[in-house]
XYZ file of C-alpha atoms in Angstrom:
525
model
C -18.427 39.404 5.936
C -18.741 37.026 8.573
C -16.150 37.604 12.093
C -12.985 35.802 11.037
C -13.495 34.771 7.375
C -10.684 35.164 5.155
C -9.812 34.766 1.181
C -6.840 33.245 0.375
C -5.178 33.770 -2.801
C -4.610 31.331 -5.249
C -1.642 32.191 -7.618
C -1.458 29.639 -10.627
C 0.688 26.606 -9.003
C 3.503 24.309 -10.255
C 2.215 21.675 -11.781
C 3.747 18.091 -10.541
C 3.342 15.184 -12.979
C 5.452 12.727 -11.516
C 8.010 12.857 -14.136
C 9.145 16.550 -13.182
C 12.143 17.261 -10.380
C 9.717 16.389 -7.266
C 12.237 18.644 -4.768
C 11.599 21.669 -7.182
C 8.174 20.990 -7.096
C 7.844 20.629 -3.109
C 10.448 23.850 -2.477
C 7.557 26.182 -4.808
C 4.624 24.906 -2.773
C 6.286 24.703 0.128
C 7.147 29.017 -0.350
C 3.999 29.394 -1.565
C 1.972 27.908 1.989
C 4.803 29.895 4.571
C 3.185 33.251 2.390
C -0.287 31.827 3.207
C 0.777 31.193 6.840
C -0.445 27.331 5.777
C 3.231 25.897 6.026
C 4.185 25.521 9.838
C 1.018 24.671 11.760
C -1.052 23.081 8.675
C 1.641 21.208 6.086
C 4.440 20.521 8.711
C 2.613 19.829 11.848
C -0.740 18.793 10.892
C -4.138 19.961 12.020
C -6.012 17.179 13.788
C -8.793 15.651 12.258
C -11.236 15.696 15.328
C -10.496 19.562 15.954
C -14.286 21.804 16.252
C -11.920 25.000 15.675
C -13.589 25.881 12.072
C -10.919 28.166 11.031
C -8.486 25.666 11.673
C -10.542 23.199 9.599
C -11.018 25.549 6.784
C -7.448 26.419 6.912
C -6.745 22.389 6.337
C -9.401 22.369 3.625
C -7.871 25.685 1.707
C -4.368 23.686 1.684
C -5.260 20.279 1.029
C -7.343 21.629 -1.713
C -4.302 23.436 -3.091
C -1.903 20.960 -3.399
C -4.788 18.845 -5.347
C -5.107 21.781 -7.801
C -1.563 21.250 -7.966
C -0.919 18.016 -9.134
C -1.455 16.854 -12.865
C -4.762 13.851 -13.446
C -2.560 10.812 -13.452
C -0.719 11.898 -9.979
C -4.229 12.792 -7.860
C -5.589 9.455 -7.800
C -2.377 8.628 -5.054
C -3.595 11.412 -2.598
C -7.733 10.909 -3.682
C -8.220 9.068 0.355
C -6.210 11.686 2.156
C -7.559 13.416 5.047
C -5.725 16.696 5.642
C -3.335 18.535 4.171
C -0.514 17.043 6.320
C -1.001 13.510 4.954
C -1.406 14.349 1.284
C 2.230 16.284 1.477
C 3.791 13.246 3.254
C 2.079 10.709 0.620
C 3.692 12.420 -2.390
C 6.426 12.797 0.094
C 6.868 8.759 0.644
C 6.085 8.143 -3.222
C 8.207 10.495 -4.936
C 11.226 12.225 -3.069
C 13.526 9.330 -4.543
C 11.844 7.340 -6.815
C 12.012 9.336 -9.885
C 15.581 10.035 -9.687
C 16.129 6.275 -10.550
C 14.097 5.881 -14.169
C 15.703 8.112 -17.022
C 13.835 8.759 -20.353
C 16.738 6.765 -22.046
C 15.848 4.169 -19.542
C 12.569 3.580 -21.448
C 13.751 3.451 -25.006
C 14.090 -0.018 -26.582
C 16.441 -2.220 -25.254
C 17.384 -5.830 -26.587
C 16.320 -8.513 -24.354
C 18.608 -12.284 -24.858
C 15.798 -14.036 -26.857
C 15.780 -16.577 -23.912
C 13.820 -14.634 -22.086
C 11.887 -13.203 -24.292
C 8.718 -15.858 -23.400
C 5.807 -14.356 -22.342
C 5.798 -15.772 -18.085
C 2.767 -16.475 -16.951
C 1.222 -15.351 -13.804
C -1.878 -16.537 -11.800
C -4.551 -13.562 -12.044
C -5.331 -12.136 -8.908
C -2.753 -14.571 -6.773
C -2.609 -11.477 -4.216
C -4.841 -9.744 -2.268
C -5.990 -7.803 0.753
C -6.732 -9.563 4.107
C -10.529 -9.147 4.698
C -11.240 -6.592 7.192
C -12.800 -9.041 9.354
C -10.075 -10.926 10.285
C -7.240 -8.386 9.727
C -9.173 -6.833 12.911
C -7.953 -9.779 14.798
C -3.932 -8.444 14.914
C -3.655 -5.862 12.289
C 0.268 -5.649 13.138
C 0.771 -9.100 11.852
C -0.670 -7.871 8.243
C 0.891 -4.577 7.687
C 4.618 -3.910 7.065
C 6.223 -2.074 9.922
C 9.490 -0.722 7.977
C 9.563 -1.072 3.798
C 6.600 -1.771 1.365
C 6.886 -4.054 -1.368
C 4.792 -4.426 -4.438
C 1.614 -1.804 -4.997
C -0.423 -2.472 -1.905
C 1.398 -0.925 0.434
C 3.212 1.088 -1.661
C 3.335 5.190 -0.901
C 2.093 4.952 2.765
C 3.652 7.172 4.856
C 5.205 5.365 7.601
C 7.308 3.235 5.327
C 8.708 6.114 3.332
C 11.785 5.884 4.894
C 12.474 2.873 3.333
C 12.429 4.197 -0.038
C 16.030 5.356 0.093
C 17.557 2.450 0.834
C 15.849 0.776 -2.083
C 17.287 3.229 -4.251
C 20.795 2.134 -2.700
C 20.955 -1.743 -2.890
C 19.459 -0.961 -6.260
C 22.841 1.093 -7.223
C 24.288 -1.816 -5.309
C 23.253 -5.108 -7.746
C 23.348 -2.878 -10.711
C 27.204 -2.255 -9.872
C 27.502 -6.236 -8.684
C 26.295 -7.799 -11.983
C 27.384 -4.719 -13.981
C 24.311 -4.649 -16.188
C 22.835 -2.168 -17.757
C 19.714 -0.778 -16.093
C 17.713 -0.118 -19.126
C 18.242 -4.463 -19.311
C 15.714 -5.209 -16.341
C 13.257 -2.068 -17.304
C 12.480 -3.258 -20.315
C 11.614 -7.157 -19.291
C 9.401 -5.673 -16.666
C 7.968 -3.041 -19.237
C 7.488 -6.392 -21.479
C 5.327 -8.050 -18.570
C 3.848 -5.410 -17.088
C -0.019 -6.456 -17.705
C 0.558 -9.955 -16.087
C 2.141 -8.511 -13.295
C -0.761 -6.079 -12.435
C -2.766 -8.954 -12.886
C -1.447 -10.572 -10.660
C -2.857 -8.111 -7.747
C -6.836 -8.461 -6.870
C -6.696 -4.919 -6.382
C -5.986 -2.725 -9.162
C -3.487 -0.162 -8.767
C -3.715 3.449 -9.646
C 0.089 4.317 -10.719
C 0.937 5.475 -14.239
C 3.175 2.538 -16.036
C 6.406 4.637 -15.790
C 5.996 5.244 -12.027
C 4.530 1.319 -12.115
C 7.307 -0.203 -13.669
C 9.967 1.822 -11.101
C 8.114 0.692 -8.238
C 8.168 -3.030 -9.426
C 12.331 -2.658 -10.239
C 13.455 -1.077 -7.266
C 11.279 -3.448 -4.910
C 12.763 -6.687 -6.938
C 16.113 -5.072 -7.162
C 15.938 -4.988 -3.080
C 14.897 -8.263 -2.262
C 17.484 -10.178 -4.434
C 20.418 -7.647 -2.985
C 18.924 -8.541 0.478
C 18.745 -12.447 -0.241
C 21.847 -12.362 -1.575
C 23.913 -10.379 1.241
C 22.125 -11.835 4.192
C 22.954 -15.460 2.659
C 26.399 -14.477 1.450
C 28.360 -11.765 3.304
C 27.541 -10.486 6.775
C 24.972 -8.250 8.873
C 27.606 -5.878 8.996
C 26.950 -5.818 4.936
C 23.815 -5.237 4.965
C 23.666 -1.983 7.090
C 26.965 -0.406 5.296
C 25.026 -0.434 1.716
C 22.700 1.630 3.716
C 24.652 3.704 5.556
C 23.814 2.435 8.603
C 26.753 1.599 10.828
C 26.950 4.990 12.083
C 23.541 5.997 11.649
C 22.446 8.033 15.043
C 18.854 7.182 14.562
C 17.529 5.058 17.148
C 15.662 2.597 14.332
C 18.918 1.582 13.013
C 20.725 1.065 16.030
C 17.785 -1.871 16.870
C 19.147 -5.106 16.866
C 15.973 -6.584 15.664
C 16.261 -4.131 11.861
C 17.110 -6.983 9.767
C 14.205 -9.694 11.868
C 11.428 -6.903 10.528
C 12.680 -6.398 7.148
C 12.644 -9.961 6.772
C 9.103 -10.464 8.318
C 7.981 -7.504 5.984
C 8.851 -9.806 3.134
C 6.990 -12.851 4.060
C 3.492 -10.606 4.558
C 0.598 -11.798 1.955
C 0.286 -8.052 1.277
C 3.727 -7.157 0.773
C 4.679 -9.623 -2.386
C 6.068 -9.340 -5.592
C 5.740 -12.754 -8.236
C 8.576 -15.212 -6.981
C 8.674 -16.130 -11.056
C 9.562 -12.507 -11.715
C 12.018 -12.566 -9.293
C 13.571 -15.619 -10.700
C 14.121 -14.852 -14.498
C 15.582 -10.894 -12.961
C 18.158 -13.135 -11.327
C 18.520 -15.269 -14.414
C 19.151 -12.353 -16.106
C 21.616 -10.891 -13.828
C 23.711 -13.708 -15.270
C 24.591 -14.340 -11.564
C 25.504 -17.767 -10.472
C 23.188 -20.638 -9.053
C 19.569 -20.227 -9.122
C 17.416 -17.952 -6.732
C 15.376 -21.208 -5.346
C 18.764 -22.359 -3.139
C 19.440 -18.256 -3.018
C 16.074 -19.000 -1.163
C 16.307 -21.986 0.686
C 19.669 -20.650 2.354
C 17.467 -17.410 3.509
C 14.805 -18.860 4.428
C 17.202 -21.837 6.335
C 19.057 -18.196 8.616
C 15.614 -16.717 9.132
C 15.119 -19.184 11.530
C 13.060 -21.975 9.495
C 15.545 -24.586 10.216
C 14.713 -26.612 6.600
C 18.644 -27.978 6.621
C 18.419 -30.808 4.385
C 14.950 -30.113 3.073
C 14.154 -31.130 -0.597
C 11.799 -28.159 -2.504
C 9.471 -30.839 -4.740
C 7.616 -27.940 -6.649
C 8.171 -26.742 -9.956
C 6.775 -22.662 -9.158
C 6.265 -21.125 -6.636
C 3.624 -17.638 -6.535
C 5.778 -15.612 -4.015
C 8.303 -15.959 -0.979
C 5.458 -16.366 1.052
C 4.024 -18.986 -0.662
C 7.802 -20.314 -0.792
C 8.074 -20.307 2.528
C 4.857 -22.324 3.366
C 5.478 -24.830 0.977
C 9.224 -25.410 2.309
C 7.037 -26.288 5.541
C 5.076 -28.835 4.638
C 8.340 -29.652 2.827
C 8.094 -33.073 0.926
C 4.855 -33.568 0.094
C 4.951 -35.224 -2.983
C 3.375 -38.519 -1.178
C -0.534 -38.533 -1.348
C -1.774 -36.356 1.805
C -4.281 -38.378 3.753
C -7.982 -36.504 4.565
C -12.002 -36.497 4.905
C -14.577 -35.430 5.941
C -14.708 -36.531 9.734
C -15.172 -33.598 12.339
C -11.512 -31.697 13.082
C -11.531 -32.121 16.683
C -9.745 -34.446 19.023
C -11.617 -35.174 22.751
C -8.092 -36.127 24.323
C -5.747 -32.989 24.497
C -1.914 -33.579 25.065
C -2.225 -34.229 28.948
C -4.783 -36.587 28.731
C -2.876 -38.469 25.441
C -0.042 -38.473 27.579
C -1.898 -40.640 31.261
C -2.916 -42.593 28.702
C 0.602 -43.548 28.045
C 1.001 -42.130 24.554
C 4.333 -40.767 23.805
C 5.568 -37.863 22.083
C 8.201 -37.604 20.057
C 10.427 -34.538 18.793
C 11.406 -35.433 14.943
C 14.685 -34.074 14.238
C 14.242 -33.982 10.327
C 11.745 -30.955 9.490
C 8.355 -31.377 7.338
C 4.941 -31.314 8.584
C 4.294 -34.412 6.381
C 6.583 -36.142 9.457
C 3.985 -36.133 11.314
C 2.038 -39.555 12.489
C 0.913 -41.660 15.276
C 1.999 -45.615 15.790
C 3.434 -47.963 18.105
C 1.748 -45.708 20.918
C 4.265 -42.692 20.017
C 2.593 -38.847 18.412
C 5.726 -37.701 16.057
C 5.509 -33.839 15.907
C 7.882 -31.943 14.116
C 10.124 -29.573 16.677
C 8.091 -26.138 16.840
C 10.153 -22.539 17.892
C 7.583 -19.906 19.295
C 9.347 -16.658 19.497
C 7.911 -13.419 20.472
C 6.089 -11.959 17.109
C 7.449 -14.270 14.520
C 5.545 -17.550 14.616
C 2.372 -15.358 15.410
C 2.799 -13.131 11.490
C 4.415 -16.462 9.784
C 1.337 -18.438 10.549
C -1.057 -15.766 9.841
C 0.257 -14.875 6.528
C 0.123 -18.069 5.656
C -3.388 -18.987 6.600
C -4.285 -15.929 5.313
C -2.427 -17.174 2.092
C -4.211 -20.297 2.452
C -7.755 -19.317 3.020
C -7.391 -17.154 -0.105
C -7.471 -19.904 -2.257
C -3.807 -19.973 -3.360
C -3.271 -23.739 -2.177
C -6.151 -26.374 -3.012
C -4.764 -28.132 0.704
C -4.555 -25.952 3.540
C -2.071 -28.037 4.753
C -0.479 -25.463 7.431
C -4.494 -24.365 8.552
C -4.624 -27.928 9.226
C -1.137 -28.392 11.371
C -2.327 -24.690 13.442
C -5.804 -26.315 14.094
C -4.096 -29.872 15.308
C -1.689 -28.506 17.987
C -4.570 -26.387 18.613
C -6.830 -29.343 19.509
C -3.211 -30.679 21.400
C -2.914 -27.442 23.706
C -6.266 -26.684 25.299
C -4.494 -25.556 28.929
C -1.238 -24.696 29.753
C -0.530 -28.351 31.420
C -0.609 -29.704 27.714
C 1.914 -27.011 26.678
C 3.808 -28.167 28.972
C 3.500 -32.107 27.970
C 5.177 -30.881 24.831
C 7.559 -28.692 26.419
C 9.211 -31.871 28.266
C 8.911 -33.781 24.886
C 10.938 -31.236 22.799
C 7.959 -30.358 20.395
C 7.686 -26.716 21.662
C 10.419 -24.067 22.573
C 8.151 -21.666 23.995
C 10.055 -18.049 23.972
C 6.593 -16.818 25.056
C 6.277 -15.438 29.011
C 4.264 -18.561 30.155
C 2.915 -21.730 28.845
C -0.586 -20.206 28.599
C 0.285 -17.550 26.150
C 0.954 -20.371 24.082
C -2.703 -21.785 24.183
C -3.850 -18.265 24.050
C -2.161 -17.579 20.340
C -3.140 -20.836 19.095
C -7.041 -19.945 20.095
C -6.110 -16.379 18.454
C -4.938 -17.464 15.292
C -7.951 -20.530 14.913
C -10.078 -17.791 14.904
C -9.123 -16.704 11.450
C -9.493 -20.239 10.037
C -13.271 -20.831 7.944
C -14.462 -24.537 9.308
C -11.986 -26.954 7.438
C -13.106 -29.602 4.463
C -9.886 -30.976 3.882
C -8.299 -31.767 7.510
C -4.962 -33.508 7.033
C -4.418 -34.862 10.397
C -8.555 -36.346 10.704
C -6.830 -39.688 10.641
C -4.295 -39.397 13.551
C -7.287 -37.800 15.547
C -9.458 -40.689 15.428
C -6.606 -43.359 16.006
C -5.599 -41.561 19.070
C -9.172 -41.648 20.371
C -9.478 -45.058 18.734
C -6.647 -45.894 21.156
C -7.535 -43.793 24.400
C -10.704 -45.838 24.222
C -9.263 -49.304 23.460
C -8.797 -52.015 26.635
C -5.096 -50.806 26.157
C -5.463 -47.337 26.609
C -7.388 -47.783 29.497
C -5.387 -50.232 31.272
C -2.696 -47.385 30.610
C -4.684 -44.498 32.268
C -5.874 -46.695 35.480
C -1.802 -47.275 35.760
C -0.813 -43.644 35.373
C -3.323 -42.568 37.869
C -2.145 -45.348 40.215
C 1.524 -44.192 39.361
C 0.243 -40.356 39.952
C -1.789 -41.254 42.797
C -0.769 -43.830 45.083
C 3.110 -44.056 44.353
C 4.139 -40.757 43.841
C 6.558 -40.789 46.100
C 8.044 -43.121 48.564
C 6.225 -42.459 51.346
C 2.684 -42.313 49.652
C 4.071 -45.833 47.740
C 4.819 -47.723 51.149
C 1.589 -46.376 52.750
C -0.432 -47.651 49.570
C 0.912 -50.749 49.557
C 0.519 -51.236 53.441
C -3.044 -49.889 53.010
C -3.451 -53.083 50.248
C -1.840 -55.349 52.205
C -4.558 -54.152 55.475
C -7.324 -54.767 53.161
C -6.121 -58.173 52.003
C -5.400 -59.300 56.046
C -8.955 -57.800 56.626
C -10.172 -59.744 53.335
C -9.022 -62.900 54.761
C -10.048 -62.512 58.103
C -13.266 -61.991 56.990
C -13.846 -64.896 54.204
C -12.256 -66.898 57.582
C -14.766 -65.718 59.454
C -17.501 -66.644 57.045
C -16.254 -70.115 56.630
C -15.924 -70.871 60.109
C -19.608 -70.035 60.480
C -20.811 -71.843 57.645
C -19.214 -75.280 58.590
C -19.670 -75.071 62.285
């Protein structure tokens, strides 16, 4: 027998099919490793993956290997890409330490549903999916929820587990609110369950029981969150979840509520906004979820007071959220074919004595060029946020979700505005930007970062302002505009340049006329 080989023996091991006490389950195995001398430096503290030690490898490989033998066909599939032991325990960790307390048996037995809602909602197929790799590589932050997981794709990772408890309470939370029965909402989700898988690219491997729990508590949260944050306080939110004497550092961050709320407007982290909508319905709570919506979106920061929502569905809150935007677009959107690029960035535009205007009312479809004046909606860029917003919703874009990519477009025009940071700084001065950034050029820098994940555009929506404002920096006008500016800039400045410029013109007029004198006098002598 080779120098440090060792058997390990393999007693016949509790069984976990999802549906089973998951704490029993974990206390067995987790007895059953500390008597294999796998619990403390294996399960608990992980092995690392690059180690060369082989017993330490095998050691990995005997325990990951056991809690697969351990778990029943339909639960494997959720640990199938672990790596070690360490993360398969903490993915069955994330998945199942509270969820299946929440879905009884009698939860699942036929429930009446009010015949109004008992139409069959229809869902686009494949509406959401994951960011290529490609261009996820670009800021893979700005994809990936940092504190709770909605919807499958995300769903069971490890470092959003903590989350999972909290669902659990603002789901005890609405239930006690509307004071409706549970088994109400499980059974219109168990009645649409096909169109909602559909409506992920990527299928997902979760039984329908486990499925269907994921898909309640996850809509549950979001309309308790919508509803708080737009209704009651901050202070609200964080007692629901215990929060406002939590010791943990996380909670005591200011910022908590900024990432759950930029969690929900990731293209990865969605759930069908029409699902969401008839839950609420059936709440029998008042109002509709749309102005629920437009009041959330209005405190994120969006600043769409007195916006108008012209669409009749909406996919999800992201696509919600881009749409409320554009904001008004239900006048034809003017496009073609001619190249997306502008010669004249925002200094230049400006010595040639265009103006720029900050629109107070929001909408993207505010945006045009006459009279000599650029009207740009007023634009906030604040640390992280704008950065995710936009490239969720190009990413949302790009997808094929909208036939326009209306906010690609808007991205790619103030990118063509900003080439240096003396155009942010035109726009600065004109009340267009509110850079929260460090410096004017971070500002062109994230606007060359996110044009990098936009595929060459068909369908530019600003292709007409471009060419008039190179139309006009080329006119007579535009010229005569640019020689004054640089005259202004140049030779009048300030006082003293101004009075030596203009005695320096009146020395060359003297010397003018002295000369054509001179000429003169010899000509007629």
């Amino acid at each position: 027998m080779a120098a440090g080989f060792r058997s390990w023996f393999i007693p016949d091991l509790p069984i976990f099919n999802g549906k089973d006490h998951f704490d029993h389950w974990q206390l067995k195995m987790k007895t059953f490793f500390i008597s294999q001398g796998l619990w403390y430096n294996v399960i608990q503290n992980g092995i690392l993956t690059s180690t060369d030690d082989h017993e330490e490898q095998r050691k990995d490989a005997h325990a990951l290997y056991c809690i697969q033998q351990a778990l029943a066909p339909t639960i494997f599939p959720k640990i199938i890409h672990a790596l070690s032991a360490k993360d398969a325990w903490d993915i069955l960790d994330a998945n199942y330490k509270f969820h299946h307390y929440f879905l009884a048996d009698e939860d699942l037995h036929a429930f009446e549903i009010p015949e109004v809602f008992e139409e069959e909602i229809s869902l686009p197929i494949g509406c959401i999916k994951m960011i290529p790799k490609q261009i996820r590589d670009l800021n893979p932050a700005a994809y990936t929820p940092q504190l709770i997981s909605i919807g499958p794709l995300h769903h069971g990772r490890p470092h959003l587990g903590g989350m999972e408890k909290y669902k659990l309470k603002y789901a005890e939370s609405f239930l006690e609110r509307t004071n409706k029965p549970k088994a109400l909402f499980v059974h219109f989700i168990q009645k649409h369950v096909l169109n909602i898988r559909l409506f992920y690219f990527e299928e997902c491997e979760l039984d329908s029981r486990a499925y269907i729990e994921m898909i309640l508590l996850d809509s549950f949260f979001i309309l308790e969150f919508i509803m708080y944050y737009c209704e009651y306080s901050l202070h609200r939110l964080l007692s629901i979840m215990d929060l406002t004497h939590d010791k943990e550092s996380l909670w005591l961050d200011p910022d908590l509520i900024k990432k759950i709320m930029l969690d929900l407007l990731m293209i990865e982290n969605q759930l069908p906004y029409l699902l969401l909508s008839k839950l609420f319905d059936l709440s029998g709570e008042d109002g509709d979820l749309r102005s629920r919506c437009m009041h959330f979106f209005d405190r994120v920061g969006l600043e769409i007071s007195g916006v108008t929502d012209n669409y009749n569905e909406h996919f999800h809150l992201l696509h919600f959220t881009g749409r409320i935007i554009t904001t008004e677009l239900s006048t034809p959107r003017q496009y073609s074919t001619y190249n997306p690029n502008l010669y004249y960035a925002a200094q230049k535009l400006s010595e040639s004595r265009v103006k720029f205007q900050s629109i107070k009312s929001p909408g993207l479809n505010k945006i045009r060029f006459e009279k000599s004046s650029l009207h740009l909606p007023k634009l906030k860029i604040a640390d992280n946020t704008t950065e995710i917003l936009f490239r969720n919703i190009i990413g949302m874009e790009q997808s094929g979700v909208e036939d326009d990519a209306f906010i690609c477009s808007y991205v790619w025009f103030l990118h063509l505005l900003m080439k240096s940071d003396d155009d942010v700084a035109v726009l600065v001065n004109a009340n267009v930007i509110i850079n929260g950034l460090d410096n004017n050029q971070a500002v062109v820098e994230l606007f060359n970062d996110l044009c990098r994940n936009i595929i060459p555009l068909h369908n530019f929506h600003f292709s007409k302002i471009c060419k008039d404002l190179e139309d006009y920096c080329s006119s007579w006008e535009g010229w005569l505009n640019n020689c004054a500016r640089t005259l202004k800039d140049v030779y009048f400045s300030n006082l003293w340049i101004g009075t030596g410029t203009i005695a320096a013109i009146i020395l060359l007029v003297l010397t003018l006329i002295q000369t054509i004198a001179s000429i003169l006098q010899v000509v007629y002598r």
